[in-house]
Coordinates of C-alpha atoms in Angstrom, one line a residue:
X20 CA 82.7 100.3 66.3
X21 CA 80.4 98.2 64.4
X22 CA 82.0 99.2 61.1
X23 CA 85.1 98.0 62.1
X24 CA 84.2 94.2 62.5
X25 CA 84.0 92.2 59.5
X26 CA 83.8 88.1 59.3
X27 CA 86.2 86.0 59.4
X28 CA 86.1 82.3 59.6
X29 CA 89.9 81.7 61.5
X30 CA 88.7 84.0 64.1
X31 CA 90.0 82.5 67.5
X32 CA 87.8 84.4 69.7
X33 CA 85.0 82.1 69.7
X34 CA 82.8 84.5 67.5
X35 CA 83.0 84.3 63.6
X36 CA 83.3 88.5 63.9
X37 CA 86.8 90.3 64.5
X38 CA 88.2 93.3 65.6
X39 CA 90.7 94.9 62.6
X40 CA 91.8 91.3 61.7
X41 CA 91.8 90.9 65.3
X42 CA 89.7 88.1 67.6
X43 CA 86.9 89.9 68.6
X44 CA 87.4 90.4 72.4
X45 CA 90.4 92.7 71.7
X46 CA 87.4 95.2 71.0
X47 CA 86.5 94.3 74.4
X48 CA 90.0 94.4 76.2
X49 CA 90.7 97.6 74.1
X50 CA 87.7 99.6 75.6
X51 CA 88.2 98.3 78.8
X52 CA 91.3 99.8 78.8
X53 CA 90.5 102.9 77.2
X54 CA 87.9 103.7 80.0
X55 CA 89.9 102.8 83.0
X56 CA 92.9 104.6 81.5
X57 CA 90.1 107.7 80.8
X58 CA 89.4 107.1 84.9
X59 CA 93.0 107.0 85.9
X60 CA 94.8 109.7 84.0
X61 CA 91.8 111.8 84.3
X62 CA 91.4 112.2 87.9
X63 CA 96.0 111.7 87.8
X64 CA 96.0 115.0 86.3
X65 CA 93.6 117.0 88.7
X66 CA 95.4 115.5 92.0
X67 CA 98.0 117.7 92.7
X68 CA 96.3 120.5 91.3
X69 CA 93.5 120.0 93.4
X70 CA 95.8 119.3 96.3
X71 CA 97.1 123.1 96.3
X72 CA 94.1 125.3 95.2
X73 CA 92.5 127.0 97.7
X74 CA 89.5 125.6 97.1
X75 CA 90.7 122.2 97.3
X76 CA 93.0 120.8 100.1
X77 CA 95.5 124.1 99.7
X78 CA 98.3 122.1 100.5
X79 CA 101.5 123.2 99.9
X80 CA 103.9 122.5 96.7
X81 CA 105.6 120.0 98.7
X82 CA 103.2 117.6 100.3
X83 CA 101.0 117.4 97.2
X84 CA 104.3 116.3 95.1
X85 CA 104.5 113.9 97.6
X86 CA 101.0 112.6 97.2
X87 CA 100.9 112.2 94.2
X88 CA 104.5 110.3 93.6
X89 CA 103.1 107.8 96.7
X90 CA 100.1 107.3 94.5
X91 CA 102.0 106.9 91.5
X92 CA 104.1 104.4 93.1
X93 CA 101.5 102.0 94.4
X94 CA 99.7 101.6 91.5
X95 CA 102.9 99.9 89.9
X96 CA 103.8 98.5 93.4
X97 CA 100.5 97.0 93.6
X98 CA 100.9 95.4 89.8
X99 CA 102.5 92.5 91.5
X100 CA 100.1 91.3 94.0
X101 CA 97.6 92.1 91.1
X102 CA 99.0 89.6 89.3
X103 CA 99.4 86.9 92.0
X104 CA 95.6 87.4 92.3
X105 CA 95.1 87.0 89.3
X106 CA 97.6 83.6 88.8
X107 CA 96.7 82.1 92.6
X108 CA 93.0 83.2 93.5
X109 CA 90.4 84.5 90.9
X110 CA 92.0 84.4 87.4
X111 CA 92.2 87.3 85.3
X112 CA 88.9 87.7 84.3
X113 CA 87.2 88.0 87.9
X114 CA 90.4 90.3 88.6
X115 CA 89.8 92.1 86.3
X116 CA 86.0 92.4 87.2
X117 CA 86.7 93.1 90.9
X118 CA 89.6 96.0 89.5
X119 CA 87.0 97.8 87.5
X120 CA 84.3 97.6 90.7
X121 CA 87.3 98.8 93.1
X122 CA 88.2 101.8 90.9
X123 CA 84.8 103.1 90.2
X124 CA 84.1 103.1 93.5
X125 CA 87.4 104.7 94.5
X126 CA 86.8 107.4 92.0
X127 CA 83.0 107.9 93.5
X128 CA 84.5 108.3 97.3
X129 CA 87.3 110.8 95.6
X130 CA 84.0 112.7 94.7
X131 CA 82.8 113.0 98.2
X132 CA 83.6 116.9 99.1
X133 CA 85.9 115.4 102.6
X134 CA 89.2 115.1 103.4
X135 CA 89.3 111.8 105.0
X136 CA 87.2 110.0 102.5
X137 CA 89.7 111.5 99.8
X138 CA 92.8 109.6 101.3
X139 CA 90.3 106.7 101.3
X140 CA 89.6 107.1 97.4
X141 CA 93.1 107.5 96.4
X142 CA 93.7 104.3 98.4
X143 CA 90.9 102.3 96.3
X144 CA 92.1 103.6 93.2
X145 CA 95.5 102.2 93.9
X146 CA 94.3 98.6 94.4
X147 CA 91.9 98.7 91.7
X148 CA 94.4 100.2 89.7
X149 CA 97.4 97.4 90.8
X150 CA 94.7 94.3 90.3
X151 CA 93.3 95.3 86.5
X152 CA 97.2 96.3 85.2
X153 CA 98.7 92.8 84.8
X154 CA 95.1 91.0 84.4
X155 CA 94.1 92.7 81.6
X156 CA 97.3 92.3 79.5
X157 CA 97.5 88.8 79.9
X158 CA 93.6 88.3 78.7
X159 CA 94.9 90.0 75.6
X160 CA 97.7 87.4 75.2
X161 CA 95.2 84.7 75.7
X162 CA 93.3 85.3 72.6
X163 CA 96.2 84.6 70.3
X164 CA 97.7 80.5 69.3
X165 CA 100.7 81.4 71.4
X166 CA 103.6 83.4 71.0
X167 CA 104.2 82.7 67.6
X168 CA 100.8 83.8 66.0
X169 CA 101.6 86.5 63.1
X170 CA 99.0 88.6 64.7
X171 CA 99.8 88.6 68.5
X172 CA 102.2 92.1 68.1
X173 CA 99.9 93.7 66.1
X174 CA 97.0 92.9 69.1
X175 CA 99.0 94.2 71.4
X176 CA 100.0 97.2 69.5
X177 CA 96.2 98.7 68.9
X178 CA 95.5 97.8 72.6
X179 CA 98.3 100.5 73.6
X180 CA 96.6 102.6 71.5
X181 CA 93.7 102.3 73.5
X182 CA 95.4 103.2 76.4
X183 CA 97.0 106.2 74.5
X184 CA 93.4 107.0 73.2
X185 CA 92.2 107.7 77.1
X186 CA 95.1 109.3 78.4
X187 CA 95.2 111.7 75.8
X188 CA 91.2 112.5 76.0
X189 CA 90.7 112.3 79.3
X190 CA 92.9 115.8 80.6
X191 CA 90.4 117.2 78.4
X192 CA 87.3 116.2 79.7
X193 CA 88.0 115.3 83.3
X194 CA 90.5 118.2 83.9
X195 CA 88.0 120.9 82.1
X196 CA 85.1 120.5 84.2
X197 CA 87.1 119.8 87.2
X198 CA 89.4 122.9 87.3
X199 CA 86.4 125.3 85.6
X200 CA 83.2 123.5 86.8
X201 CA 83.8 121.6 90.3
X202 CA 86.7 119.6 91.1
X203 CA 84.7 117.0 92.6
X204 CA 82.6 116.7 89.2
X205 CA 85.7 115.9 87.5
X206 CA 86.6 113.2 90.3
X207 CA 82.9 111.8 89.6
X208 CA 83.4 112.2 85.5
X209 CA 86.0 109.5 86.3
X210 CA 84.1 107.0 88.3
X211 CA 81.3 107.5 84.9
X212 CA 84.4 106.4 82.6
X213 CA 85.2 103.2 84.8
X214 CA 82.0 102.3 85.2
X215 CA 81.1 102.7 81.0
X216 CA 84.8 100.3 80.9
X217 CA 83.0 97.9 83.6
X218 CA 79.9 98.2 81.8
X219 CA 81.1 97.0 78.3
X220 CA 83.8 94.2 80.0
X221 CA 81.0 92.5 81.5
X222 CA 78.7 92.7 78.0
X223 CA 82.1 91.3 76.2
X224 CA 83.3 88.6 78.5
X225 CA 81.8 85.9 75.9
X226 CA 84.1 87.4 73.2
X227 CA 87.4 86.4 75.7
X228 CA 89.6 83.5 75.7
X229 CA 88.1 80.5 78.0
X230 CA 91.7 80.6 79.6
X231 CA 91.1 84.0 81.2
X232 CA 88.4 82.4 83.9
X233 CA 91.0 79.8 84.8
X234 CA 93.3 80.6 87.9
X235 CA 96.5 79.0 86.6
X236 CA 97.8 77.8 90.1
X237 CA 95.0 78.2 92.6
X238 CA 95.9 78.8 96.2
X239 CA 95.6 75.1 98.6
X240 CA 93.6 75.0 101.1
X241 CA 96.4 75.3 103.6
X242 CA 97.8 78.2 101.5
X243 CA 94.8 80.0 101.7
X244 CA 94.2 79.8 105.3
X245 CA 98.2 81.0 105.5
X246 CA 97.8 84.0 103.8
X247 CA 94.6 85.1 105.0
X248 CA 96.1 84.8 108.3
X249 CA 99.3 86.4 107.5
X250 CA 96.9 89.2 106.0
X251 CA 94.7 90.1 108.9
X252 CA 98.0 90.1 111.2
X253 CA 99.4 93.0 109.3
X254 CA 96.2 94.4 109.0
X255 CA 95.5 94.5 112.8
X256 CA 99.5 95.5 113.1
X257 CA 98.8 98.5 111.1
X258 CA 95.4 99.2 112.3
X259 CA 96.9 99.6 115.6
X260 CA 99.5 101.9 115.0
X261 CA 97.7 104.2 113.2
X262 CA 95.0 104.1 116.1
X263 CA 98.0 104.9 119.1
X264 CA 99.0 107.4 116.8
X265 CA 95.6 109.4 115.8
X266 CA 94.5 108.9 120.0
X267 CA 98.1 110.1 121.2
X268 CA 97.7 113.1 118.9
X269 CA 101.0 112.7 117.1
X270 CA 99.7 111.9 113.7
X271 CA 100.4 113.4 110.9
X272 CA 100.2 112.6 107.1
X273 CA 104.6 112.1 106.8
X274 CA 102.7 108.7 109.2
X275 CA 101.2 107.5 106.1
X276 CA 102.9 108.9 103.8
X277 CA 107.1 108.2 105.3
X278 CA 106.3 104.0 105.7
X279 CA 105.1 103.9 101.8
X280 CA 107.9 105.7 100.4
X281 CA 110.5 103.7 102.5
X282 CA 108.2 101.0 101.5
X283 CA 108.6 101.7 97.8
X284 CA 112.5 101.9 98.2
X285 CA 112.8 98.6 99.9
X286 CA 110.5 96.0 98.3
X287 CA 112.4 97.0 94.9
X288 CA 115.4 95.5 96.4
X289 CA 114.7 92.6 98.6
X290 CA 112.8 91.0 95.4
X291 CA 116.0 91.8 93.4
X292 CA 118.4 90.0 95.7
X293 CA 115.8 87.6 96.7
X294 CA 115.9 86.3 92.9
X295 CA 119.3 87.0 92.5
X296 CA 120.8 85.2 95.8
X297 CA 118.2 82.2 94.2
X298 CA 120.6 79.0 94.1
X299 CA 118.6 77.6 91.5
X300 CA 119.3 80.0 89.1
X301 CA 121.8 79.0 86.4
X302 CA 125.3 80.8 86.0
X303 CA 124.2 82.1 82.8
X304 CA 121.1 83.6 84.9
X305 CA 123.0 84.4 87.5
X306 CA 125.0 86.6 85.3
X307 CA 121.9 87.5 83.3
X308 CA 120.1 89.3 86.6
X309 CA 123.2 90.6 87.4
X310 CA 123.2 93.1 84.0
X311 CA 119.8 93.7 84.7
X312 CA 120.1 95.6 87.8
X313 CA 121.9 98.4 85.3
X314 CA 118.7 98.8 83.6
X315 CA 116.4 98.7 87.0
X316 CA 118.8 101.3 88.3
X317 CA 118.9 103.5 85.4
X318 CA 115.0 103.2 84.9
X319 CA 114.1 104.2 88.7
X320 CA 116.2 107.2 88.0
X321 CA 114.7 107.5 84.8
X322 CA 110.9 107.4 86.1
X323 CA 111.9 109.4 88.7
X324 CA 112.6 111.9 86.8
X325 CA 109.7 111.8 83.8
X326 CA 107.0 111.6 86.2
X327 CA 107.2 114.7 87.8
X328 CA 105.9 115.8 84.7
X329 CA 102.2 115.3 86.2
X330 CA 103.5 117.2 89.7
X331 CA 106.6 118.8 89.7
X332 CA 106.5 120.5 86.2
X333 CA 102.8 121.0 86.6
X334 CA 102.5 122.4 89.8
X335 CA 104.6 125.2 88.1
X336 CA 102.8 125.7 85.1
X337 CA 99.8 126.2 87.3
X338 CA 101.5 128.9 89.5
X339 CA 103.8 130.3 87.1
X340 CA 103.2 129.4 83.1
X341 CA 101.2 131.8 81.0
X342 CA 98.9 129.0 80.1
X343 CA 97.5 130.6 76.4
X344 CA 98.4 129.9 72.9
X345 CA 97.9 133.1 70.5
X346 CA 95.4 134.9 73.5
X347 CA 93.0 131.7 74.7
X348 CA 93.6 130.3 78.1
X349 CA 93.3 126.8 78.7
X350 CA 93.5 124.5 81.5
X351 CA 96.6 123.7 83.1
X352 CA 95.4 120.0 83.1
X353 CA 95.3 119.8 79.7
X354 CA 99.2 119.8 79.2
X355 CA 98.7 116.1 80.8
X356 CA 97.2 115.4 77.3
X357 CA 100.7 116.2 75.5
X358 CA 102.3 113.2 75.9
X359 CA 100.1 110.4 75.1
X360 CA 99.1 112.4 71.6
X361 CA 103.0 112.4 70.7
X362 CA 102.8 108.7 71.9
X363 CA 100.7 108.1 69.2
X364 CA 102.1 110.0 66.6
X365 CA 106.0 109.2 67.0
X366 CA 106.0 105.5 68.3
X367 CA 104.7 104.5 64.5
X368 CA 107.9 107.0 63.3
X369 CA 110.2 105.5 65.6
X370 CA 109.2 101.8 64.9
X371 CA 110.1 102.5 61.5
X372 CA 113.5 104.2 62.1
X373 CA 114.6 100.9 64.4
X374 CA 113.5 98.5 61.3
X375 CA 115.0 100.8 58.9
X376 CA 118.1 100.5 60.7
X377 CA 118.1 96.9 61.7
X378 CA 117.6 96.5 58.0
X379 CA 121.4 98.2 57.5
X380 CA 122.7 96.7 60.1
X381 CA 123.5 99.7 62.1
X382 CA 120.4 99.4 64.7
X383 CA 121.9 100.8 68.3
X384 CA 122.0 98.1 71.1
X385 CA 119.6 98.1 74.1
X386 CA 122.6 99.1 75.9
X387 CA 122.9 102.0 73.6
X388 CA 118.9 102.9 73.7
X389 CA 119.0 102.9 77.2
X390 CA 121.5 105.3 77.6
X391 CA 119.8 107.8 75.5
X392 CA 116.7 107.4 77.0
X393 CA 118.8 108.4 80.2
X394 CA 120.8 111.5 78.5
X395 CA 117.7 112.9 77.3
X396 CA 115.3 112.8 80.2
X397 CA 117.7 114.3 81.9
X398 CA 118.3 117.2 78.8
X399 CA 114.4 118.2 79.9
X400 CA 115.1 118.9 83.1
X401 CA 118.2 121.3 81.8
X402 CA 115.3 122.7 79.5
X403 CA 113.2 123.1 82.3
X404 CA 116.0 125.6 83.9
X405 CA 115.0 128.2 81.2
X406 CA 110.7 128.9 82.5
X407 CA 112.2 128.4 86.0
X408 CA 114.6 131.1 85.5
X409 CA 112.0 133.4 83.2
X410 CA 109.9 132.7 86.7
X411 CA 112.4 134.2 88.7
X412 CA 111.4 137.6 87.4
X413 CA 108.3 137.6 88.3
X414 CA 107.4 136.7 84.3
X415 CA 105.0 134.1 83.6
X416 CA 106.8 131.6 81.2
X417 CA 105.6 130.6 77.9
X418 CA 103.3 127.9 77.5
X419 CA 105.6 126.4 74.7
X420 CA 108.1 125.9 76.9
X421 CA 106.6 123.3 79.3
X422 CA 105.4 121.3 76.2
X423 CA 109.0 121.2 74.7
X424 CA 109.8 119.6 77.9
X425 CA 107.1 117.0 77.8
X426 CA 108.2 116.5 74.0
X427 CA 111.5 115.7 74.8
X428 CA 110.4 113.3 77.8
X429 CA 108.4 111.6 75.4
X430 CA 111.4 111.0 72.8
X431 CA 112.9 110.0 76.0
X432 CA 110.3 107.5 76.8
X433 CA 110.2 105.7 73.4
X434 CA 114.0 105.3 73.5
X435 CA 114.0 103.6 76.8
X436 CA 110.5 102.3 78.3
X437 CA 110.0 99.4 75.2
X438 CA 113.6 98.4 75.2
X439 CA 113.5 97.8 78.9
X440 CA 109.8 95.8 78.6
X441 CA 111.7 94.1 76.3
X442 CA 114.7 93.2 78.1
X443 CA 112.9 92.4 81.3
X444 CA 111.4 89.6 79.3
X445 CA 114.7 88.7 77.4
X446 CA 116.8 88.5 80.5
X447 CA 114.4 87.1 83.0
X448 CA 115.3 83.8 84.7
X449 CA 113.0 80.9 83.6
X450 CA 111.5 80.5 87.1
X451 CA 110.4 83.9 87.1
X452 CA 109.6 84.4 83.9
X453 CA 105.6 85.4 84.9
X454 CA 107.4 87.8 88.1
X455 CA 109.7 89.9 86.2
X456 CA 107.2 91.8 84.4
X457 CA 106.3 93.1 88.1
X458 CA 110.0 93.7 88.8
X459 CA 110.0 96.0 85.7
X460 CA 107.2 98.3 87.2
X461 CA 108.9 98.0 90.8
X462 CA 111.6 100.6 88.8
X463 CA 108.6 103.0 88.5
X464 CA 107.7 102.4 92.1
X465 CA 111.6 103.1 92.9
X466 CA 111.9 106.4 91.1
X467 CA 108.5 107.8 92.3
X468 CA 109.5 106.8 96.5
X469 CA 112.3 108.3 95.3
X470 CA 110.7 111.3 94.2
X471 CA 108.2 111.1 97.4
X472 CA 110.9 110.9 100.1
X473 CA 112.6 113.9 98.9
X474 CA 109.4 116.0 99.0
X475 CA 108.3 114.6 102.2
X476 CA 111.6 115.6 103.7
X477 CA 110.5 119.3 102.9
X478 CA 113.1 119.7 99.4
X479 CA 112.1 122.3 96.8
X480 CA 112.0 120.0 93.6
X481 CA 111.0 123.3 91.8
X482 CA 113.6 124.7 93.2
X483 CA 116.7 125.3 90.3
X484 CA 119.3 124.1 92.2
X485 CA 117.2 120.4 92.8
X486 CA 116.0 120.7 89.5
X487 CA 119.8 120.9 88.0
X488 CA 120.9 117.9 90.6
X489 CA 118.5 115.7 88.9
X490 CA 119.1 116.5 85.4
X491 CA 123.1 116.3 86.2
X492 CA 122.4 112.6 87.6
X493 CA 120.2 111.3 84.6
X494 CA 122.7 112.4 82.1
X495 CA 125.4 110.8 84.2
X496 CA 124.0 107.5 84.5
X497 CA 123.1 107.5 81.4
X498 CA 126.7 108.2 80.5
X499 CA 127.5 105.2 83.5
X500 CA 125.5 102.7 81.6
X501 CA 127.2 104.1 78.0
X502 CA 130.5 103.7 79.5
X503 CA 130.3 99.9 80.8
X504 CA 128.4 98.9 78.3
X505 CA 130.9 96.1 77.3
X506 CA 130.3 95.0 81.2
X507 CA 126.8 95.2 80.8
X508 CA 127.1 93.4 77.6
X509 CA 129.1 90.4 79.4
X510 CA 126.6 90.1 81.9
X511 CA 123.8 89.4 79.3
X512 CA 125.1 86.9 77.7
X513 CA 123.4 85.8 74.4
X514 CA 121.1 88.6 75.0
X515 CA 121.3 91.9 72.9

């Protein structure tokens, strides 16, 4: 990494060195992200694997799907209250501090060869997870002159690589030694990749902008005795019922795993009518928030849909996919690894073809992105049809198959997941300008519940009647949103 820095006298991070042009805590930011997104996708793509062997919980099909999509779903649920940490109590910095601390240690309980303590890890992993994701991006934003500096995009474009970088290497690593060597190895491989991120942060932290130790709008007194209080209330409520319910002997995991998913459903849509029924929104807001909830709709059933690629799709290929290319078995892990590595090689492709047709003027709209995005998420679940049907037979289906599927999921991303980042900011109401980004993710935490619900409720989403359900409704919305799009357009106003 040390080639890579050169001087540079305009640097703005408080160090005459940068980082590709960059200031020089991007380096900083950028590994701290690489490592924690190592931890996280790591020990994603071992869970429901884990979860069904023999040798690890030997759950069935069902109850792991629904694992993981409750996981999943808090770590974007949990995004929100991240953030209001990070704005209201210890500034992004310290959040981000704490995060890296929470998930190493999460990742070291997930190591511990017990059940219970398992549940426990997943559980840190999820708040350690839901504190560092909105910290860290705002530290990045912090080390640029605002929102006009020429080099903000760029920043912010190298520190998704880095998150690309991780997710890509760490299926390879993590899920090798955990599905040939020891799955709790694999767990503990993750808590060494959060704690090298921690490691490095806390080395860097002089490189970072003096505005990420500042808590922008710290808690009163008074406000902080409220909350704490309102805390420990639900706390002791919960605490309770679980306790009548373990002692009675009625317990089960649908106890924990029913209230999040309902949960996951509900939030989503009390903060959307909470900002929407706000009488100090403008009419042109008003009518603004009103053409977003399209896009939240459409994007729950979008995420719904892709991210069974890490447990619906790969729960097959472990039970039913010849997982070989030309006679050499791999991992079924590994096929976690497909998408971020097409990430990185089409989003530069597809960047260009936007600008190239801006440039002639016949760029599609957001609408018109979101649609496809939509149309061809759901086209991968038709193309999943074909190795569920080869399964049928008793036939193993070709590996090639399932990574058609995740190539066509990740076209499917790029079409829809930046345009709706970007309209989230575009459309959001002033007053919650800093909020909606946390509304955007409470669409992944809709589609996942979603996803979670079903399985709990015993449904076969394997299964090629479910399987067909899901595609037919993608394609259909995504036809819905096509269709109203001069509605939709109304609604937004002067945005497009």
């Amino acid at each position: 990494m040390a080639s890579s820095l050169t001087k540079d006298p305009a640097s703005t991070s408080g160090s005459e060195k940068t980082f590709f042009g960059h200031p020089r805590g991007l380096a900083t930011l950028f590994m701290t992200e690489m490592w924690e997104r190592f931890s996280y996708y790591g020990m994603r793509a071992l869970l429901p694997l884990y979860l069904i062997a023999p040798n690890g919980l030997h759950m069935n099909p069902a109850t792991a799907t629904a694992i993981y999509s409750v996981y999943v779903s808090l770590v974007y649920l949990l995004a929100m209250p991240g953030g209001w940490f990070g704005d209201r109590v210890w500034g992004p910095r310290k959040t981000v501090a704490v995060a890296g601390m929470v998930i190493m240690i999460g990742h070291l309980t997930l190591a511990l060869p017990a059940q219970g303590t398992f549940f426990v890890g997943l559980g840190l992993v999820a708040i350690g997870s839901g504190l560092l994701k909105s910290n860290i991006s705002t530290m990045v934003g912090h080390l640029y002159d605002g929102p006009d500096d020429a080099r903000r995009d760029g920043g912010f474009t190298i520190f998704y690589m880095g998150i690309n970088a991780g997710a890509f290497a760490a299926p390879l690593v993590i899920g090798t030694v955990g599905e040939n060597v020891n799955w709790h190895l694999g767990f503990a491989l993750a808590a060494l990749g959060m704690g090298l991120g921690l490691a490095q942060f806390l080395m860097g932290t002089r490189h970072l902008n003096e505005r990420s130790l500042v808590v922008p709008k710290p808690l009163s007194a008074a406000e902080r005795t409220s909350t704490l209080r309102k805390g420990m209330i639900w706390l002791a409520v919960a605490a309770v019922f679980y306790i009548v319910t373990v002692v009675t002997g009625v317990y089960t995991l649908n106890w924990l795993l029913v209230p999040i998913t309902i949960a996951g459903l509900v939030i989503p849509v009390v903060v959307l009518v909470r900002i929407k029924r706000d009488k100090e929104l403008s009419a042109t807001e008003q009518s603004k928030m009103s053409g977003y909830i399209w896009f939240f709709v459409a994007a729950a059933i979008f995420w719904m849909i892709y991210d069974q690629g890490g447990s619906t799709v790969a729960i097959f290929a472990d039970s039913s996919a010849n997982n070989s290319v030309f006679g050499w078995n791999f991992p079924v892990s590994w096929y976690q690894s497909v998408n971020p590595v097409l990430i990185m090689a089409l989003a530069p492709l597809f960047a260009a073809f936007w600008l190239a047709l801006n440039r002639r003027g016949k760029e599609p709209s957001t609408i018109v992105k979101f649609s496809s995005g939509l149309v061809l998420v759901g086209a991968s679940f038709f193309l999943f049809l074909m190795p569920l049907t080869i399964a049928t037979d008793g036939h193993k289906a070709a590996a090639m198959w399932l990574v058609a599927i995740y190539f066509v999921q990740t076209v499917a991303e790029l079409t829809l997941s930046p345009v709706g980042l970007s309209v989230t900011t575009k459309m959001a109401p002033a007053k919650y300008a800093s909020q909606m980004m946390g509304v955007w993710f409470l669409a992944v935490t809709a589609g996942d519940c979603t996803t979670g619900l079903l399985s709990t409720a015993g449904v076969e989403l394997n299964g090629t009647g479910v399987v067909t359900l899901q595609a037919v409704l993608a394609v259909a919305a995504g036809f819905a949103v096509f269709m109203y799009r001069g509605k939709v357009k109304k609604l937004m106003g002067s945005v497009h």
